[in-house]
mmCIF file with all atom_site columns, C-alpha atoms in Angstrom:
data_model
loop_
_atom_site.group_PDB
_atom_site.id
_atom_site.type_symbol
_atom_site.label_atom_id
_atom_site.label_alt_id
_atom_site.label_comp_id
_atom_site.label_asym_id
_atom_site.label_entity_id
_atom_site.label_seq_id
_atom_site.pdbx_PDB_ins_code
_atom_site.Cartn_x
_atom_site.Cartn_y
_atom_site.Cartn_z
_atom_site.occupancy
_atom_site.B_iso_or_equiv
_atom_site.pdbx_formal_charge
_atom_site.auth_seq_id
_atom_site.auth_comp_id
_atom_site.auth_asym_id
_atom_site.auth_atom_id
_atom_site.pdbx_PDB_model_num
ATOM 1   C CA . MET A 1 1   ? 154.578 146.784 58.817 1.00 42.00 ? 1   MET A CA 1
ATOM 2   C CA . ALA A 1 2   ? 155.614 143.271 59.805 1.00 43.00 ? 2   ALA A CA 1
ATOM 3   C CA . LYS A 1 3   ? 159.076 142.962 61.257 1.00 48.00 ? 3   LYS A CA 1
ATOM 4   C CA . PRO A 1 4   ? 161.176 139.984 60.166 1.00 48.00 ? 4   PRO A CA 1
ATOM 5   C CA . ASP A 1 5   ? 161.469 137.668 63.162 1.00 55.00 ? 5   ASP A CA 1
ATOM 6   C CA . ALA A 1 6   ? 163.788 134.753 63.724 1.00 56.00 ? 6   ALA A CA 1
ATOM 7   C CA . GLY A 1 7   ? 162.246 131.423 62.807 1.00 55.00 ? 7   GLY A CA 1
ATOM 8   C CA . LYS A 1 8   ? 162.646 128.164 64.720 1.00 56.00 ? 8   LYS A CA 1
ATOM 9   C CA . ASP A 1 9   ? 165.883 127.415 62.836 1.00 63.00 ? 9   ASP A CA 1
ATOM 10  C CA . GLY A 1 10  ? 167.316 130.908 63.354 1.00 65.00 ? 10  GLY A CA 1
ATOM 11  C CA . SER A 1 11  ? 166.379 132.063 59.859 1.00 77.00 ? 11  SER A CA 1
ATOM 12  C CA . THR A 1 12  ? 164.680 135.399 59.291 1.00 85.00 ? 12  THR A CA 1
ATOM 13  C CA . GLU A 1 13  ? 160.925 135.254 58.750 1.00 90.00 ? 13  GLU A CA 1
ATOM 14  C CA . LEU A 1 14  ? 159.741 137.430 55.869 1.00 94.00 ? 14  LEU A CA 1
ATOM 15  C CA . ASP A 1 15  ? 156.286 138.417 54.679 1.00 95.00 ? 15  ASP A CA 1
ATOM 16  C CA . ALA A 1 16  ? 155.074 138.697 51.075 1.00 95.00 ? 16  ALA A CA 1
ATOM 17  C CA . VAL A 1 17  ? 156.232 142.325 50.738 1.00 97.00 ? 17  VAL A CA 1
ATOM 18  C CA . ASP A 1 18  ? 159.740 141.449 51.946 1.00 97.00 ? 18  ASP A CA 1
ATOM 19  C CA . TRP A 1 19  ? 159.881 138.596 49.412 1.00 96.00 ? 19  TRP A CA 1
ATOM 20  C CA . ALA A 1 20  ? 158.682 140.916 46.648 1.00 97.00 ? 20  ALA A CA 1
ATOM 21  C CA . ILE A 1 21  ? 161.424 143.398 47.531 1.00 97.00 ? 21  ILE A CA 1
ATOM 22  C CA . LEU A 1 22  ? 164.012 140.595 47.539 1.00 96.00 ? 22  LEU A CA 1
ATOM 23  C CA . GLY A 1 23  ? 162.833 139.418 44.127 1.00 94.00 ? 23  GLY A CA 1
ATOM 24  C CA . ILE A 1 24  ? 163.373 142.880 42.683 1.00 96.00 ? 24  ILE A CA 1
ATOM 25  C CA . LEU A 1 25  ? 166.763 143.390 44.360 1.00 96.00 ? 25  LEU A CA 1
ATOM 26  C CA . GLN A 1 26  ? 168.023 139.973 43.240 1.00 94.00 ? 26  GLN A CA 1
ATOM 27  C CA . ASN A 1 27  ? 167.284 140.840 39.624 1.00 91.00 ? 27  ASN A CA 1
ATOM 28  C CA . ASP A 1 28  ? 168.651 144.391 39.767 1.00 93.00 ? 28  ASP A CA 1
ATOM 29  C CA . ALA A 1 29  ? 169.967 145.937 42.973 1.00 93.00 ? 29  ALA A CA 1
ATOM 30  C CA . THR A 1 30  ? 170.355 149.350 41.314 1.00 94.00 ? 30  THR A CA 1
ATOM 31  C CA . ILE A 1 31  ? 166.618 150.051 41.054 1.00 96.00 ? 31  ILE A CA 1
ATOM 32  C CA . PRO A 1 32  ? 165.781 153.233 42.991 1.00 97.00 ? 32  PRO A CA 1
ATOM 33  C CA . ASN A 1 33  ? 163.903 152.777 46.259 1.00 97.00 ? 33  ASN A CA 1
ATOM 34  C CA . LYS A 1 34  ? 160.877 154.764 45.040 1.00 98.00 ? 34  LYS A CA 1
ATOM 35  C CA . ASP A 1 35  ? 160.517 152.400 42.061 1.00 98.00 ? 35  ASP A CA 1
ATOM 36  C CA . ILE A 1 36  ? 160.757 149.322 44.280 1.00 98.00 ? 36  ILE A CA 1
ATOM 37  C CA . ALA A 1 37  ? 158.146 150.834 46.615 1.00 98.00 ? 37  ALA A CA 1
ATOM 38  C CA . ALA A 1 38  ? 155.779 151.477 43.708 1.00 98.00 ? 38  ALA A CA 1
ATOM 39  C CA . ARG A 1 39  ? 156.203 147.937 42.388 1.00 97.00 ? 39  ARG A CA 1
ATOM 40  C CA . VAL A 1 40  ? 155.476 146.294 45.763 1.00 98.00 ? 40  VAL A CA 1
ATOM 41  C CA . GLY A 1 41  ? 152.721 148.733 46.785 1.00 97.00 ? 41  GLY A CA 1
ATOM 42  C CA . VAL A 1 42  ? 154.210 150.408 49.854 1.00 98.00 ? 42  VAL A CA 1
ATOM 43  C CA . ALA A 1 43  ? 155.372 153.926 50.687 1.00 98.00 ? 43  ALA A CA 1
ATOM 44  C CA . PRO A 1 44  ? 159.009 154.718 49.821 1.00 98.00 ? 44  PRO A CA 1
ATOM 45  C CA . SER A 1 45  ? 159.834 155.234 53.519 1.00 98.00 ? 45  SER A CA 1
ATOM 46  C CA . THR A 1 46  ? 158.376 151.818 54.375 1.00 97.00 ? 46  THR A CA 1
ATOM 47  C CA . CYS A 1 47  ? 160.303 150.226 51.534 1.00 98.00 ? 47  CYS A CA 1
ATOM 48  C CA . LEU A 1 48  ? 163.545 151.852 52.653 1.00 97.00 ? 48  LEU A CA 1
ATOM 49  C CA . GLN A 1 49  ? 163.014 150.605 56.232 1.00 97.00 ? 49  GLN A CA 1
ATOM 50  C CA . ARG A 1 50  ? 162.437 147.088 54.943 1.00 97.00 ? 50  ARG A CA 1
ATOM 51  C CA . VAL A 1 51  ? 165.502 147.132 52.700 1.00 97.00 ? 51  VAL A CA 1
ATOM 52  C CA . ARG A 1 52  ? 167.619 148.428 55.584 1.00 96.00 ? 52  ARG A CA 1
ATOM 53  C CA . ARG A 1 53  ? 166.273 145.686 57.860 1.00 96.00 ? 53  ARG A CA 1
ATOM 54  C CA . LEU A 1 54  ? 166.982 143.023 55.210 1.00 97.00 ? 54  LEU A CA 1
ATOM 55  C CA . ARG A 1 55  ? 170.579 144.260 55.149 1.00 95.00 ? 55  ARG A CA 1
ATOM 56  C CA . ALA A 1 56  ? 170.871 144.588 58.939 1.00 95.00 ? 56  ALA A CA 1
ATOM 57  C CA . THR A 1 57  ? 169.622 141.017 59.511 1.00 95.00 ? 57  THR A CA 1
ATOM 58  C CA . GLY A 1 58  ? 172.020 139.645 56.891 1.00 94.00 ? 58  GLY A CA 1
ATOM 59  C CA . VAL A 1 59  ? 169.288 138.486 54.504 1.00 96.00 ? 59  VAL A CA 1
ATOM 60  C CA . VAL A 1 60  ? 170.890 140.799 51.926 1.00 96.00 ? 60  VAL A CA 1
ATOM 61  C CA . SER A 1 61  ? 174.549 140.171 52.602 1.00 94.00 ? 61  SER A CA 1
ATOM 62  C CA . SER A 1 62  ? 176.090 142.215 49.792 1.00 92.00 ? 62  SER A CA 1
ATOM 63  C CA . VAL A 1 63  ? 175.383 144.113 46.613 1.00 91.00 ? 63  VAL A CA 1
ATOM 64  C CA . ARG A 1 64  ? 177.805 143.500 43.755 1.00 88.00 ? 64  ARG A CA 1
ATOM 65  C CA . ALA A 1 65  ? 178.257 144.028 40.077 1.00 88.00 ? 65  ALA A CA 1
ATOM 66  C CA . HIS A 1 66  ? 178.120 140.865 37.985 1.00 88.00 ? 66  HIS A CA 1
ATOM 67  C CA . VAL A 1 67  ? 181.145 140.898 35.682 1.00 92.00 ? 67  VAL A CA 1
ATOM 68  C CA . ASP A 1 68  ? 181.038 138.912 32.444 1.00 94.00 ? 68  ASP A CA 1
ATOM 69  C CA . PRO A 1 69  ? 184.462 137.211 32.200 1.00 96.00 ? 69  PRO A CA 1
ATOM 70  C CA . SER A 1 70  ? 184.119 136.706 28.443 1.00 95.00 ? 70  SER A CA 1
ATOM 71  C CA . ARG A 1 71  ? 184.052 140.498 27.990 1.00 96.00 ? 71  ARG A CA 1
ATOM 72  C CA . LEU A 1 72  ? 187.446 140.588 29.707 1.00 96.00 ? 72  LEU A CA 1
ATOM 73  C CA . GLY A 1 73  ? 189.120 137.964 27.535 1.00 96.00 ? 73  GLY A CA 1
ATOM 74  C CA . ARG A 1 74  ? 188.228 134.920 29.641 1.00 97.00 ? 74  ARG A CA 1
ATOM 75  C CA . PRO A 1 75  ? 185.457 133.153 27.732 1.00 96.00 ? 75  PRO A CA 1
ATOM 76  C CA . GLU A 1 76  ? 186.201 129.645 29.062 1.00 97.00 ? 76  GLU A CA 1
ATOM 77  C CA . GLN A 1 77  ? 184.946 128.670 32.504 1.00 97.00 ? 77  GLN A CA 1
ATOM 78  C CA . ALA A 1 78  ? 185.343 125.458 34.452 1.00 98.00 ? 78  ALA A CA 1
ATOM 79  C CA . PHE A 1 79  ? 184.714 123.832 37.789 1.00 98.00 ? 79  PHE A CA 1
ATOM 80  C CA . ILE A 1 80  ? 187.788 122.138 39.164 1.00 98.00 ? 80  ILE A CA 1
ATOM 81  C CA . ALA A 1 81  ? 186.967 119.566 41.837 1.00 98.00 ? 81  ALA A CA 1
ATOM 82  C CA . VAL A 1 82  ? 189.899 119.230 44.232 1.00 98.00 ? 82  VAL A CA 1
ATOM 83  C CA . GLN A 1 83  ? 190.802 116.680 46.884 1.00 97.00 ? 83  GLN A CA 1
ATOM 84  C CA . VAL A 1 84  ? 192.871 118.216 49.660 1.00 96.00 ? 84  VAL A CA 1
ATOM 85  C CA . ARG A 1 85  ? 195.302 116.240 51.807 1.00 94.00 ? 85  ARG A CA 1
ATOM 86  C CA . PRO A 1 86  ? 195.903 116.081 54.669 1.00 93.00 ? 86  PRO A CA 1
ATOM 87  C CA . HIS A 1 87  ? 192.444 116.713 56.006 1.00 90.00 ? 87  HIS A CA 1
ATOM 88  C CA . SER A 1 88  ? 193.229 119.459 58.470 1.00 94.00 ? 88  SER A CA 1
ATOM 89  C CA . ARG A 1 89  ? 191.940 122.941 59.094 1.00 95.00 ? 89  ARG A CA 1
ATOM 90  C CA . GLU A 1 90  ? 195.391 124.418 58.412 1.00 96.00 ? 90  GLU A CA 1
ATOM 91  C CA . ALA A 1 91  ? 195.733 122.650 55.051 1.00 95.00 ? 91  ALA A CA 1
ATOM 92  C CA . ALA A 1 92  ? 192.213 123.650 54.020 1.00 96.00 ? 92  ALA A CA 1
ATOM 93  C CA . GLU A 1 93  ? 192.626 127.293 55.042 1.00 97.00 ? 93  GLU A CA 1
ATOM 94  C CA . ASP A 1 94  ? 195.979 127.554 53.249 1.00 97.00 ? 94  ASP A CA 1
ATOM 95  C CA . PHE A 1 95  ? 194.528 125.965 50.105 1.00 98.00 ? 95  PHE A CA 1
ATOM 96  C CA . VAL A 1 96  ? 191.540 128.345 50.063 1.00 98.00 ? 96  VAL A CA 1
ATOM 97  C CA . ALA A 1 97  ? 193.789 131.372 50.631 1.00 98.00 ? 97  ALA A CA 1
ATOM 98  C CA . ARG A 1 98  ? 196.179 130.389 47.826 1.00 98.00 ? 98  ARG A CA 1
ATOM 99  C CA . VAL A 1 99  ? 193.454 129.536 45.324 1.00 98.00 ? 99  VAL A CA 1
ATOM 100 C CA . GLY A 1 100 ? 191.492 132.665 46.253 1.00 97.00 ? 100 GLY A CA 1
ATOM 101 C CA . ARG A 1 101 ? 194.467 134.812 45.264 1.00 98.00 ? 101 ARG A CA 1
ATOM 102 C CA . MET A 1 102 ? 194.671 133.283 41.774 1.00 98.00 ? 102 MET A CA 1
ATOM 103 C CA . PRO A 1 103 ? 193.289 135.805 39.248 1.00 97.00 ? 103 PRO A CA 1
ATOM 104 C CA . GLU A 1 104 ? 191.361 133.063 37.417 1.00 98.00 ? 104 GLU A CA 1
ATOM 105 C CA . THR A 1 105 ? 189.361 132.088 40.519 1.00 98.00 ? 105 THR A CA 1
ATOM 106 C CA . MET A 1 106 ? 185.762 133.295 40.601 1.00 97.00 ? 106 MET A CA 1
ATOM 107 C CA . ALA A 1 107 ? 184.566 131.245 43.599 1.00 97.00 ? 107 ALA A CA 1
ATOM 108 C CA . VAL A 1 108 ? 185.670 128.461 45.922 1.00 98.00 ? 108 VAL A CA 1
ATOM 109 C CA . TYR A 1 109 ? 183.088 126.092 47.421 1.00 98.00 ? 109 TYR A CA 1
ATOM 110 C CA . ASN A 1 110 ? 183.757 123.640 50.258 1.00 98.00 ? 110 ASN A CA 1
ATOM 111 C CA . VAL A 1 111 ? 181.676 120.571 49.349 1.00 97.00 ? 111 VAL A CA 1
ATOM 112 C CA . SER A 1 112 ? 180.906 117.110 50.654 1.00 96.00 ? 112 SER A CA 1
ATOM 113 C CA . GLY A 1 113 ? 181.699 113.877 48.864 1.00 94.00 ? 113 GLY A CA 1
ATOM 114 C CA . VAL A 1 114 ? 184.858 112.542 47.277 1.00 93.00 ? 114 VAL A CA 1
ATOM 115 C CA . GLN A 1 115 ? 186.092 116.035 46.450 1.00 96.00 ? 115 GLN A CA 1
ATOM 116 C CA . ASP A 1 116 ? 186.684 118.671 49.100 1.00 97.00 ? 116 ASP A CA 1
ATOM 117 C CA . TYR A 1 117 ? 186.415 121.854 47.020 1.00 98.00 ? 117 TYR A CA 1
ATOM 118 C CA . LEU A 1 118 ? 184.924 123.117 43.780 1.00 98.00 ? 118 LEU A CA 1
ATOM 119 C CA . VAL A 1 119 ? 186.931 125.950 42.305 1.00 98.00 ? 119 VAL A CA 1
ATOM 120 C CA . HIS A 1 120 ? 185.113 128.046 39.669 1.00 98.00 ? 120 HIS A CA 1
ATOM 121 C CA . VAL A 1 121 ? 187.614 129.565 37.249 1.00 98.00 ? 121 VAL A CA 1
ATOM 122 C CA . ALA A 1 122 ? 187.510 131.771 34.150 1.00 98.00 ? 122 ALA A CA 1
ATOM 123 C CA . VAL A 1 123 ? 190.375 131.400 31.650 1.00 98.00 ? 123 VAL A CA 1
ATOM 124 C CA . ARG A 1 124 ? 191.369 132.517 28.155 1.00 98.00 ? 124 ARG A CA 1
ATOM 125 C CA . ASP A 1 125 ? 191.335 129.057 26.572 1.00 98.00 ? 125 ASP A CA 1
ATOM 126 C CA . SER A 1 126 ? 192.048 125.359 27.142 1.00 97.00 ? 126 SER A CA 1
ATOM 127 C CA . THR A 1 127 ? 195.808 125.956 27.146 1.00 98.00 ? 127 THR A CA 1
ATOM 128 C CA . HIS A 1 128 ? 195.398 128.507 29.939 1.00 98.00 ? 128 HIS A CA 1
ATOM 129 C CA . LEU A 1 129 ? 193.201 126.041 31.864 1.00 98.00 ? 129 LEU A CA 1
ATOM 130 C CA . GLN A 1 130 ? 195.733 123.252 31.444 1.00 98.00 ? 130 GLN A CA 1
ATOM 131 C CA . SER A 1 131 ? 198.551 125.506 32.654 1.00 98.00 ? 131 SER A CA 1
ATOM 132 C CA . LEU A 1 132 ? 196.487 126.632 35.643 1.00 98.00 ? 132 LEU A CA 1
ATOM 133 C CA . ILE A 1 133 ? 195.854 123.034 36.675 1.00 98.00 ? 133 ILE A CA 1
ATOM 134 C CA . ILE A 1 134 ? 199.311 121.568 36.016 1.00 97.00 ? 134 ILE A CA 1
ATOM 135 C CA . ASP A 1 135 ? 201.557 124.492 36.875 1.00 98.00 ? 135 ASP A CA 1
ATOM 136 C CA . ARG A 1 136 ? 199.634 126.195 39.683 1.00 98.00 ? 136 ARG A CA 1
ATOM 137 C CA . LEU A 1 137 ? 197.100 123.849 41.294 1.00 98.00 ? 137 LEU A CA 1
ATOM 138 C CA . LEU A 1 138 ? 198.751 120.443 41.233 1.00 97.00 ? 138 LEU A CA 1
ATOM 139 C CA . VAL A 1 139 ? 201.968 121.900 42.656 1.00 97.00 ? 139 VAL A CA 1
ATOM 140 C CA . LEU A 1 140 ? 200.186 123.052 45.820 1.00 97.00 ? 140 LEU A CA 1
ATOM 141 C CA . PRO A 1 141 ? 201.197 120.723 48.661 1.00 95.00 ? 141 PRO A CA 1
ATOM 142 C CA . GLN A 1 142 ? 197.570 120.140 49.732 1.00 95.00 ? 142 GLN A CA 1
ATOM 143 C CA . VAL A 1 143 ? 196.258 119.080 46.310 1.00 97.00 ? 143 VAL A CA 1
ATOM 144 C CA . ALA A 1 144 ? 195.938 115.314 46.012 1.00 95.00 ? 144 ALA A CA 1
ATOM 145 C CA . HIS A 1 145 ? 193.710 115.188 42.920 1.00 95.00 ? 145 HIS A CA 1
ATOM 146 C CA . CYS A 1 146 ? 191.878 117.460 40.450 1.00 97.00 ? 146 CYS A CA 1
ATOM 147 C CA . HIS A 1 147 ? 188.904 116.702 38.253 1.00 97.00 ? 147 HIS A CA 1
ATOM 148 C CA . THR A 1 148 ? 187.813 119.347 35.745 1.00 98.00 ? 148 THR A CA 1
ATOM 149 C CA . GLN A 1 149 ? 184.417 120.034 34.218 1.00 98.00 ? 149 GLN A CA 1
ATOM 150 C CA . LEU A 1 150 ? 184.043 122.661 31.523 1.00 97.00 ? 150 LEU A CA 1
ATOM 151 C CA . ILE A 1 151 ? 181.110 125.034 31.771 1.00 97.00 ? 151 ILE A CA 1
ATOM 152 C CA . PHE A 1 152 ? 179.214 125.498 28.521 1.00 95.00 ? 152 PHE A CA 1
ATOM 153 C CA . GLY A 1 153 ? 177.379 128.799 28.149 1.00 89.00 ? 153 GLY A CA 1
ATOM 154 C CA . ALA A 1 154 ? 176.263 131.233 30.794 1.00 85.00 ? 154 ALA A CA 1
ATOM 155 C CA . PRO A 1 155 ? 174.784 129.909 34.039 1.00 85.00 ? 155 PRO A CA 1
ATOM 156 C CA . VAL A 1 156 ? 171.045 129.906 34.399 1.00 88.00 ? 156 VAL A CA 1
ATOM 157 C CA . THR A 1 157 ? 170.366 131.683 37.679 1.00 87.00 ? 157 THR A CA 1
ATOM 158 C CA . THR A 1 158 ? 167.091 132.468 39.374 1.00 90.00 ? 158 THR A CA 1
ATOM 159 C CA . PRO A 1 159 ? 166.275 134.589 42.404 1.00 90.00 ? 159 PRO A CA 1
ATOM 160 C CA . LEU A 1 160 ? 165.694 132.808 45.695 1.00 92.00 ? 160 LEU A CA 1
ATOM 161 C CA . ARG A 1 161 ? 161.928 132.633 46.202 1.00 92.00 ? 161 ARG A CA 1
ATOM 162 C CA . ARG A 1 162 ? 159.575 132.107 49.091 1.00 91.00 ? 162 ARG A CA 1
ATOM 163 C CA . LEU A 1 163 ? 158.869 128.449 49.868 1.00 91.00 ? 163 LEU A CA 1
ATOM 164 C CA . PRO A 1 164 ? 155.214 127.398 49.912 1.00 89.00 ? 164 PRO A CA 1
ATOM 165 C CA . ASP A 1 165 ? 153.730 127.270 53.389 1.00 81.00 ? 165 ASP A CA 1
ATOM 166 C CA . THR A 1 166 ? 153.622 123.745 54.716 1.00 61.00 ? 166 THR A CA 1
#
């Protein structure tokens, strides 16, 4: 069995079996080990060792349940692009901590460009979104500007796949 090794850039090198296991886990992390092993053509013990190694090396960083916000009364989602001022580590960390505690927040991304952060939120409706922005985001001392984009429909996600050899 090939052991994942660190690549030139510090990334973990995986073989075809590791990638096949990752593909399965990314689609459904609840599949029993014996079923994964059968699908990728290795013994269950080998599969378990590989899954454990993928976790130990940080390739698989967590296993979570995907929650559908619309089933919980929050059918509207948006990305709120935020400019933070002043540009300081303290201001940024405080902003992320405050926004991360808001129950509407699903994710916070630090990005490059004109905006500093993208905040992914799930809300009941446009009135809730407006209140979130005006009454809770724009009052934060670090927020200089917000730009909102509504998300239409569910995101189209795909598992991370092996890059072609170059």
